[in-house]
CSV table of N, CA and C in Angstrom, one decimal:
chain,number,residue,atom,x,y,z
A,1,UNK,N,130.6,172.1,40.0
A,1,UNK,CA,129.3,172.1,40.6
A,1,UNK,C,129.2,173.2,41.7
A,2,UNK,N,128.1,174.1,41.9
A,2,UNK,CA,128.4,175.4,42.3
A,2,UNK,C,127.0,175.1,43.1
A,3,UNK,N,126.7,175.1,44.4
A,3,UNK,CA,126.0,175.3,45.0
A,3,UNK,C,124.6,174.1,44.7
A,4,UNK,N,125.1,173.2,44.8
A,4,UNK,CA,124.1,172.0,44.7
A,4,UNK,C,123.7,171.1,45.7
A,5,UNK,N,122.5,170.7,46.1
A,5,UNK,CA,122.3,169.8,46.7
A,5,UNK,C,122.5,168.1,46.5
A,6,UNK,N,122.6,167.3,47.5
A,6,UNK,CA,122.9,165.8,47.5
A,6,UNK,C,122.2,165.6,46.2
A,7,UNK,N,120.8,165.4,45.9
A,7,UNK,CA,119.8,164.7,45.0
A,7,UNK,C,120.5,165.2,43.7
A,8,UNK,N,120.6,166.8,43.4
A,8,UNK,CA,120.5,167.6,42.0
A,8,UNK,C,122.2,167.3,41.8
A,9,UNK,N,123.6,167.2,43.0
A,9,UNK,CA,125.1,166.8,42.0
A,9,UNK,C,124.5,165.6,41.3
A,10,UNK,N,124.1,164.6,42.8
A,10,UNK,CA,123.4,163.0,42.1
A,10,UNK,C,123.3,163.1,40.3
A,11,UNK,N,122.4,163.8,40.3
A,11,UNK,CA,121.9,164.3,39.4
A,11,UNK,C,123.0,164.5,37.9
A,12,UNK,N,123.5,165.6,38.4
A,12,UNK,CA,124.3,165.8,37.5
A,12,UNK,C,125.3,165.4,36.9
A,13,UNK,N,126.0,164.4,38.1
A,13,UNK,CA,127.0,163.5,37.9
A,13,UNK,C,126.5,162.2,37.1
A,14,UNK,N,125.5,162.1,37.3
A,14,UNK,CA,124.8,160.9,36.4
A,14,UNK,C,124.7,161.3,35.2
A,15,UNK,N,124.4,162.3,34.9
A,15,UNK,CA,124.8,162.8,33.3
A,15,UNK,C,126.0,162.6,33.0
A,16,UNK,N,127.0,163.6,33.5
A,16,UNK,CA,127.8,163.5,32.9
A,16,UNK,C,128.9,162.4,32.6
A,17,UNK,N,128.5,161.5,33.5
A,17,UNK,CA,128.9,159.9,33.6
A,17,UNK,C,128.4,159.2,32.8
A,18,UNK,N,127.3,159.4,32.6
A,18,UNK,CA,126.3,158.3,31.1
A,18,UNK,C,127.1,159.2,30.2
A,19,UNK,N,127.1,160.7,30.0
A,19,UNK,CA,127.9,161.0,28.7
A,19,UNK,C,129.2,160.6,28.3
A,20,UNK,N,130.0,161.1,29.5
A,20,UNK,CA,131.1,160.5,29.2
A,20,UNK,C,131.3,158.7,29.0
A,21,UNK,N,130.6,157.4,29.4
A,21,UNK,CA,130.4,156.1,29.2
A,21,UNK,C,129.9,156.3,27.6
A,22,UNK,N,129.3,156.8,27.2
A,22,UNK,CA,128.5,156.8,25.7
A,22,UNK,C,129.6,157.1,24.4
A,23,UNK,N,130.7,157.8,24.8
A,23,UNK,CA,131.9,157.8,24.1
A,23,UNK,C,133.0,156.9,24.4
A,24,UNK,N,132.8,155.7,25.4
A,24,UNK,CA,133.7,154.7,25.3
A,24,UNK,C,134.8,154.6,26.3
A,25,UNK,N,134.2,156.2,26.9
A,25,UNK,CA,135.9,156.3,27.9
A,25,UNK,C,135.8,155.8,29.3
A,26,UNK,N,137.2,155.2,29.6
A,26,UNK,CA,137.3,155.0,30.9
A,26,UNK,C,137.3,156.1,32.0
A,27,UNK,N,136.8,155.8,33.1
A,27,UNK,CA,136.4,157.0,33.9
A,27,UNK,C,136.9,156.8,35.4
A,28,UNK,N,137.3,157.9,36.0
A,28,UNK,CA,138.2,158.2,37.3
A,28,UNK,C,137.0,158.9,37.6
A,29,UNK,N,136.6,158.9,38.9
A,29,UNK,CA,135.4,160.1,39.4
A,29,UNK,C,136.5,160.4,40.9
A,30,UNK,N,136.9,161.3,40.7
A,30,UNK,CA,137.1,162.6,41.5
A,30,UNK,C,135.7,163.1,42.4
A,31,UNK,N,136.3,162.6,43.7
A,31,UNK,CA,135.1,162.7,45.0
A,31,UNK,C,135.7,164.3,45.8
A,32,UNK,N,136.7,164.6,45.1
A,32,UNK,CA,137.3,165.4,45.8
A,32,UNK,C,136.7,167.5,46.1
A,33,UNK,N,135.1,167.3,45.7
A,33,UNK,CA,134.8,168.7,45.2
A,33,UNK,C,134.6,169.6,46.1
A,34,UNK,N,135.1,169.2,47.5
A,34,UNK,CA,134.5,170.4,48.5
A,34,UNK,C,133.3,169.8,49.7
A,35,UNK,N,132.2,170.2,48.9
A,35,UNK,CA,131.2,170.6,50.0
A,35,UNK,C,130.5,168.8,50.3
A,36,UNK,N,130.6,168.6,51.1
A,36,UNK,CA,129.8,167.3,51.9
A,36,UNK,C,128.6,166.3,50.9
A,37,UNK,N,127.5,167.6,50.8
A,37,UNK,CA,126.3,167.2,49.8
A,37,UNK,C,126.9,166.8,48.2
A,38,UNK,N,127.5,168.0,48.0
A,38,UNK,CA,128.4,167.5,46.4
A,38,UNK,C,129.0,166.0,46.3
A,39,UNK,N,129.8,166.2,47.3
A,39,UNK,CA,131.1,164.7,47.3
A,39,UNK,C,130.6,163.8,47.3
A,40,UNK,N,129.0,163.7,48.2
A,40,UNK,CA,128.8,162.4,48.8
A,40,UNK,C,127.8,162.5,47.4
A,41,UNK,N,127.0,163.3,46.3
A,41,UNK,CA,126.1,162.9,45.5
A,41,UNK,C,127.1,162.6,44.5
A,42,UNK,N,128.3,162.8,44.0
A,42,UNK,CA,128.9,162.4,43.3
A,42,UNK,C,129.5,161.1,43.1
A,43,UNK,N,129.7,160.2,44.4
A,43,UNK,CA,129.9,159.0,45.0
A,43,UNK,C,128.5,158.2,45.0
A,44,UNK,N,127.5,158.9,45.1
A,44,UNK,CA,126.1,158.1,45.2
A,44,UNK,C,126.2,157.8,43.4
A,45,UNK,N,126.3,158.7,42.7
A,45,UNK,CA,126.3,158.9,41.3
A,45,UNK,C,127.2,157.4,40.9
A,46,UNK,N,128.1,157.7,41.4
A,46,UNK,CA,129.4,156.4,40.7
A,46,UNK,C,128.6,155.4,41.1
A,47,UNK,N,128.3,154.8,42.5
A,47,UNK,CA,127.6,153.3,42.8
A,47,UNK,C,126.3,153.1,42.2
A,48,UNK,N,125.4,154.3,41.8
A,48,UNK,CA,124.1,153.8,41.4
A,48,UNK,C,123.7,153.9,40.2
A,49,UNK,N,125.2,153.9,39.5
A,49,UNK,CA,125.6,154.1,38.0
A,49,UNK,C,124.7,152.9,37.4
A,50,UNK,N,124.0,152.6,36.3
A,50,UNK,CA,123.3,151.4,35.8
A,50,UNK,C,124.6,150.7,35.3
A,51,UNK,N,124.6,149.8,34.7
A,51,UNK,CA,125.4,149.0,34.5
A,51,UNK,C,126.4,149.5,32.9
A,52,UNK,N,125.7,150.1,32.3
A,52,UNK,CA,126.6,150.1,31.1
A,52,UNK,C,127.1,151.4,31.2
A,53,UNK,N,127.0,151.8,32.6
A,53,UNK,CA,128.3,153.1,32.6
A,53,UNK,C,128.7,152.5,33.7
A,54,UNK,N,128.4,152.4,34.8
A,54,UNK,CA,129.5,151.6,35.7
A,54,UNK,C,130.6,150.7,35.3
A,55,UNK,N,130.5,149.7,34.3
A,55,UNK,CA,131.7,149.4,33.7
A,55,UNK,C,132.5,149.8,33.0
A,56,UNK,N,132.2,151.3,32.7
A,56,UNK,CA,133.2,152.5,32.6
A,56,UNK,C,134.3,153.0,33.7
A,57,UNK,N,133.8,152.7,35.0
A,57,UNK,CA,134.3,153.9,35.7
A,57,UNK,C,135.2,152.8,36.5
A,58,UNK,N,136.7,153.2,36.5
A,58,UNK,CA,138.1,152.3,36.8
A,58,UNK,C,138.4,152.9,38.4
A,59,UNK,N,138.4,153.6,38.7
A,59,UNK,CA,138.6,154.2,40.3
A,59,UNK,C,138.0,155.5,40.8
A,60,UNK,N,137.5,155.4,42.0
A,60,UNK,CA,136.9,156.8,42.5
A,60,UNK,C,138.1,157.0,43.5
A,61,UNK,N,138.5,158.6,43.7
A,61,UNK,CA,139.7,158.5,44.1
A,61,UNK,C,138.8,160.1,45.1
A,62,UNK,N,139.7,160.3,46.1
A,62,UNK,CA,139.5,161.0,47.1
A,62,UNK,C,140.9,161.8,47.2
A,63,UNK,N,141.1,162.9,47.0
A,63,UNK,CA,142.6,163.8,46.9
A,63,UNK,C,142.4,164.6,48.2
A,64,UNK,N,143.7,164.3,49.5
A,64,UNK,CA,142.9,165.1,50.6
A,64,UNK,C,143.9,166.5,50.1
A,65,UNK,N,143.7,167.3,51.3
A,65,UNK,CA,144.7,169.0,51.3
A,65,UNK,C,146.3,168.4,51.5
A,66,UNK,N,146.7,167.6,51.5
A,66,UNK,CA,148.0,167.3,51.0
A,66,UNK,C,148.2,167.0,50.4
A,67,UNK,N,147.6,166.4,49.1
A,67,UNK,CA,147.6,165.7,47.8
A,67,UNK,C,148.0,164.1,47.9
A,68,UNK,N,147.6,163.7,49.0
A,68,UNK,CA,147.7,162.6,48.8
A,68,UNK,C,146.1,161.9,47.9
A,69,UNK,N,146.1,161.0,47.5
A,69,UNK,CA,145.6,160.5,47.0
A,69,UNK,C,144.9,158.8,47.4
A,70,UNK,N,143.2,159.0,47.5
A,70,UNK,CA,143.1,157.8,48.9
A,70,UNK,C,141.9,156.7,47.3
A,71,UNK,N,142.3,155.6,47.2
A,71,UNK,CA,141.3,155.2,46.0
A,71,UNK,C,140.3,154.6,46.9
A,72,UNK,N,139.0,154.4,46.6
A,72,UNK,CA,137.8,154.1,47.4
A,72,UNK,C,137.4,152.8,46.7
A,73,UNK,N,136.6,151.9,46.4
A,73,UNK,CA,136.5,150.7,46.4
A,73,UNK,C,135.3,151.4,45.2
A,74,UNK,N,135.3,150.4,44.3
A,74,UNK,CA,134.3,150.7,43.1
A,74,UNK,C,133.2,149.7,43.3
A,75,UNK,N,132.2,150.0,44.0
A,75,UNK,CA,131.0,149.4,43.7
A,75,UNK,C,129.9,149.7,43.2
A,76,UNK,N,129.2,148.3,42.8
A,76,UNK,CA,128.6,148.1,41.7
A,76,UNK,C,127.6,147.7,42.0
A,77,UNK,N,126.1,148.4,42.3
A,77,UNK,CA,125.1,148.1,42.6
A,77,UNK,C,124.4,147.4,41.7
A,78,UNK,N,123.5,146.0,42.0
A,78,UNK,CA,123.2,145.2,40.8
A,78,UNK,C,121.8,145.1,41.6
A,79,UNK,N,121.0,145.2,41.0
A,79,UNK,CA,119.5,145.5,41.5
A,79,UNK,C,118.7,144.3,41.4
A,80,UNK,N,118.9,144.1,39.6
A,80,UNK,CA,118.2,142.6,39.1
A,80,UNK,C,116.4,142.6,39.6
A,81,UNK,N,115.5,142.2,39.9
A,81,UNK,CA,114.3,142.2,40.3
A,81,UNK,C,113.8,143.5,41.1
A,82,UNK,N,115.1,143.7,42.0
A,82,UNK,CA,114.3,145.0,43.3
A,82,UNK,C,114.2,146.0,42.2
A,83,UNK,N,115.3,145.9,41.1
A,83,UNK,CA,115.0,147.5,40.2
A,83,UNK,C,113.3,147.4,39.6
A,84,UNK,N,112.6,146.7,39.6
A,84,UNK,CA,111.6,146.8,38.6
A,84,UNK,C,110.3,147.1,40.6
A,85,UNK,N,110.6,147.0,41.4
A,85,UNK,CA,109.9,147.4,42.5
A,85,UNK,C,110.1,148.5,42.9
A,86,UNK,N,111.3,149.3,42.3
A,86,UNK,CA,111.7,151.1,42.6
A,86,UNK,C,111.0,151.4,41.5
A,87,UNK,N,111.4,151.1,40.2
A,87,UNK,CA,110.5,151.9,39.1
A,87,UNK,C,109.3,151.8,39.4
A,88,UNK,N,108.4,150.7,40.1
A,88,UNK,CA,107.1,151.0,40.2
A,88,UNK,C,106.7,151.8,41.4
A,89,UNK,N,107.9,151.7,42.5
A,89,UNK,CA,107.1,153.3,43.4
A,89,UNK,C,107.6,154.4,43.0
A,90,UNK,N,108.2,154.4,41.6
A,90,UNK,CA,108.3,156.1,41.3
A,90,UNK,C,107.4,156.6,41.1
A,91,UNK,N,106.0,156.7,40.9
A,91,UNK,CA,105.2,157.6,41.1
A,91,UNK,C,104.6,158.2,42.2
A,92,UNK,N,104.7,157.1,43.3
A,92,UNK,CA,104.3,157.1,44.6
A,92,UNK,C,104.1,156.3,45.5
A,93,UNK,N,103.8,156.4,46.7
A,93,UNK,CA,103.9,154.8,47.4
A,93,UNK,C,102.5,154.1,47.0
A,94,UNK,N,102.7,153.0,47.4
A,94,UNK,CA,101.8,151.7,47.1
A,94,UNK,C,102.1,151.0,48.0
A,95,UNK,N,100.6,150.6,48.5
A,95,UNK,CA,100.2,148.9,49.7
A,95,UNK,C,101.0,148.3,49.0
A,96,UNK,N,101.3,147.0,49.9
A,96,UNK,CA,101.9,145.5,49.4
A,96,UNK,C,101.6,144.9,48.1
A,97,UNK,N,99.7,145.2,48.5
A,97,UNK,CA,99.2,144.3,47.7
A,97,UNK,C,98.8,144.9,46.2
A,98,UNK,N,99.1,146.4,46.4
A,98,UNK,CA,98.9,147.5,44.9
A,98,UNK,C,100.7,147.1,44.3
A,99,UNK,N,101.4,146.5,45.4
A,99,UNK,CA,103.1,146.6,44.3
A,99,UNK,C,103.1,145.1,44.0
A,100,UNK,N,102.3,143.6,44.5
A,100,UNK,CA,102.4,142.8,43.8
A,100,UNK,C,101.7,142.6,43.0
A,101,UNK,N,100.8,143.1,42.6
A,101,UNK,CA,99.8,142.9,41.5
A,101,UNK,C,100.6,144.1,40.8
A,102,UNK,N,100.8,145.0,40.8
A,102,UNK,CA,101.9,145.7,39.6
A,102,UNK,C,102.7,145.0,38.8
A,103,UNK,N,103.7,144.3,39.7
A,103,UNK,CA,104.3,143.8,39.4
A,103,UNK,C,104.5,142.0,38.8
A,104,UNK,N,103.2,141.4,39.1
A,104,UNK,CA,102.5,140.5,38.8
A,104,UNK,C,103.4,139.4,39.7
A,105,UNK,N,103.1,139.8,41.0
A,105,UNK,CA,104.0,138.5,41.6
A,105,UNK,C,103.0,137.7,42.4
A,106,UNK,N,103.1,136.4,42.8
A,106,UNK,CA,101.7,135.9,43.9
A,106,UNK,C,103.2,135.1,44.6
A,107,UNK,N,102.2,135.3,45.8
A,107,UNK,CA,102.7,134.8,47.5
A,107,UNK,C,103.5,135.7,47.6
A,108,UNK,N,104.4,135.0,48.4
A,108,UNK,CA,105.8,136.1,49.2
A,108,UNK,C,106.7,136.7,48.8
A,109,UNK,N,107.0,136.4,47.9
A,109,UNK,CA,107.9,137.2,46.9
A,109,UNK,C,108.4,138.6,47.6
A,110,UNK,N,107.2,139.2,47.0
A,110,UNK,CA,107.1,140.4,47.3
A,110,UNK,C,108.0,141.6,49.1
A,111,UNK,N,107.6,140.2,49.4
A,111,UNK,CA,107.8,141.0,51.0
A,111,UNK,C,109.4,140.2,50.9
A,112,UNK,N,110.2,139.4,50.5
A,112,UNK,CA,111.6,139.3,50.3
A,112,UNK,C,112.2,140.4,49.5
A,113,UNK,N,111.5,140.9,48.0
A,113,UNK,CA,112.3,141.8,47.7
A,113,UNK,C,112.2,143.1,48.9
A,114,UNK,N,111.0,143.5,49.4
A,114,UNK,CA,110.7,144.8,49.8
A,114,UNK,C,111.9,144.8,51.2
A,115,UNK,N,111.9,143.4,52.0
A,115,UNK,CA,113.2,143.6,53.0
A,115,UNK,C,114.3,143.6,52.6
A,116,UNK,N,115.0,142.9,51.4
A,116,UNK,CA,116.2,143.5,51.1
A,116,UNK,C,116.3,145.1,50.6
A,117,UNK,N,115.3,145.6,49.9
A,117,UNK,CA,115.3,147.0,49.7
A,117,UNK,C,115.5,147.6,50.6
A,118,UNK,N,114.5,147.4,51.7
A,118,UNK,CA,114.8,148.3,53.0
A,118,UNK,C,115.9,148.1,53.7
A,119,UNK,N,116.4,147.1,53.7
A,119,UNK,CA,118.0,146.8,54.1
A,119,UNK,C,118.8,147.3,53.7
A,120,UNK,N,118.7,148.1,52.1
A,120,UNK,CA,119.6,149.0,51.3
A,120,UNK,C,119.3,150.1,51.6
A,121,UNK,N,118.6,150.3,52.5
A,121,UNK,CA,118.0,151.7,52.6
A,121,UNK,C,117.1,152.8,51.2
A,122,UNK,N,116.9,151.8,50.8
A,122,UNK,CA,115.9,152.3,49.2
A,122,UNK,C,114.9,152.8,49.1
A,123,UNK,N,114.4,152.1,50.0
A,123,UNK,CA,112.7,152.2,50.3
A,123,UNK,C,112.2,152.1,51.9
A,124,UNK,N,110.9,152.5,52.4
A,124,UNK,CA,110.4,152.4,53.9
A,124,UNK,C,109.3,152.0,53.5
A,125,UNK,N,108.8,151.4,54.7
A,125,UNK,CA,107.3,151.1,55.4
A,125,UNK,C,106.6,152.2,55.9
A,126,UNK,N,105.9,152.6,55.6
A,126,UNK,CA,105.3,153.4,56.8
A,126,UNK,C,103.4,153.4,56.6
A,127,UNK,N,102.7,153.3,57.3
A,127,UNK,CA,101.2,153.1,57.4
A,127,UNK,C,100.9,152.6,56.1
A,128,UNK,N,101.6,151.0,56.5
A,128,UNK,CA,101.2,150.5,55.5
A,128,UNK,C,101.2,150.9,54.0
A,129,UNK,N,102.7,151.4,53.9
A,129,UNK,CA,102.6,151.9,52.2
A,129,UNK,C,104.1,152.1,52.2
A,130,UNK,N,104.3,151.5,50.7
A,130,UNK,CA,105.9,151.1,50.8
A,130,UNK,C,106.6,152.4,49.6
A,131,UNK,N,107.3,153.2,50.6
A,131,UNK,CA,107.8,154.6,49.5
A,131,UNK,C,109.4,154.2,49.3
A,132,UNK,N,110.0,155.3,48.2
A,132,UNK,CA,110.9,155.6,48.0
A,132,UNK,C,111.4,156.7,49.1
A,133,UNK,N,112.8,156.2,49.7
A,133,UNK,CA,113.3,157.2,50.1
A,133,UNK,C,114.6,157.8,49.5
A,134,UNK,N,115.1,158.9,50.0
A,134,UNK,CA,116.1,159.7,48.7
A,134,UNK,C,116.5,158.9,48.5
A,135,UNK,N,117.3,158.1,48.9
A,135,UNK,CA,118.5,157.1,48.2
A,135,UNK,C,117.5,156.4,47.0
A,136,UNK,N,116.4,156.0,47.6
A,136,UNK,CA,115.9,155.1,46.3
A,136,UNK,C,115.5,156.1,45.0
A,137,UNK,N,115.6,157.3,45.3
A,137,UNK,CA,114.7,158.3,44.0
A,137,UNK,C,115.7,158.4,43.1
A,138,UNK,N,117.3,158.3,43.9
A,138,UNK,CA,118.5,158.6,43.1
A,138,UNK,C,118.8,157.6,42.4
A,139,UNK,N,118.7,156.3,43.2
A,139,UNK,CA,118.7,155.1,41.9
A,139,UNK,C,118.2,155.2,40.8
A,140,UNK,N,116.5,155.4,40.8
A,140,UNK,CA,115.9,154.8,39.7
A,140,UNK,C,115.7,156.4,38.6
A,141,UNK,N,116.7,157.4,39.1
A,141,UNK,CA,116.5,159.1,38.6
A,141,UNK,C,116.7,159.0,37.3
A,142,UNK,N,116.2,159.7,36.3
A,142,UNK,CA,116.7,159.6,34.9
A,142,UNK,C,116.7,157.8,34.2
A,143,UNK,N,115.8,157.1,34.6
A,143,UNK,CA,115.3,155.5,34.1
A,143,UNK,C,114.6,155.5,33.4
């Protein structure tokens, strides 16, 4: 990866993670690439893996300048409901009341998923209109 930003390794690593899961193989993600934006999109890549490539991937490992070798904890983001409230602000933000009627929910529902999302840092509030922030665009990227 040669000169990429956080979103676009995200990006890339998601590819080649669903490719390599699509051939069966077990997968090691090497966080070890250098530059800050890369490492950390490469790591965003492994956790916000969907499910049928995240149960590909057996350890994310971290190799410092002495070769030691540090393994990082494999997690496994499970969305379940909040994912269908990111796919609907991927086109843009939406009031409350434009993302429960999207999503066809009545009463409070809605305002339970939207605080655990923002507790994930997925999504914000802001004048009254509930967006994606980067973290949440990288989840639902390529869906």
């Amino acid at each position: 990866m040669d000169k990429y930003g956080l979103e676009e390794a995200c990006r890339l690593a998601k590819r080649i993670l669903r490719q390599e899961a699509l051939k069966g193989e077990e997968l090691i993600v090497n966080i070890s690439c250098g530059r800050r934006p890369e490492t950390i999109g490469v790591l965003l890549a492994a956790y916000t893996a969907p499910v049928e490539v995240s149960r590909h991937i057996n350890n994310i490992i971290y190799i410092t300048g002495e070769g030691e070798v540090i393994y990082l904890p494999v997690i496994r983001l499970r969305l379940g409901a909040k994912l269908r409230v990111l796919k609907a602000l991927k086109d843009g933000p939406m009031s409350m009341k434009e993302l429960r009627e999207a999503l066809g929910l009545k009463g409070g529902g809605i305002y339970r998923l939207v605080k655990d999302l923002m507790s994930m840092g997925l999504i914000y509030v802001n004048s009254k209109k509930v967006s994606l922030t980067s973290a949440g665009r990288i989840v639902i990227d390529e869906l």
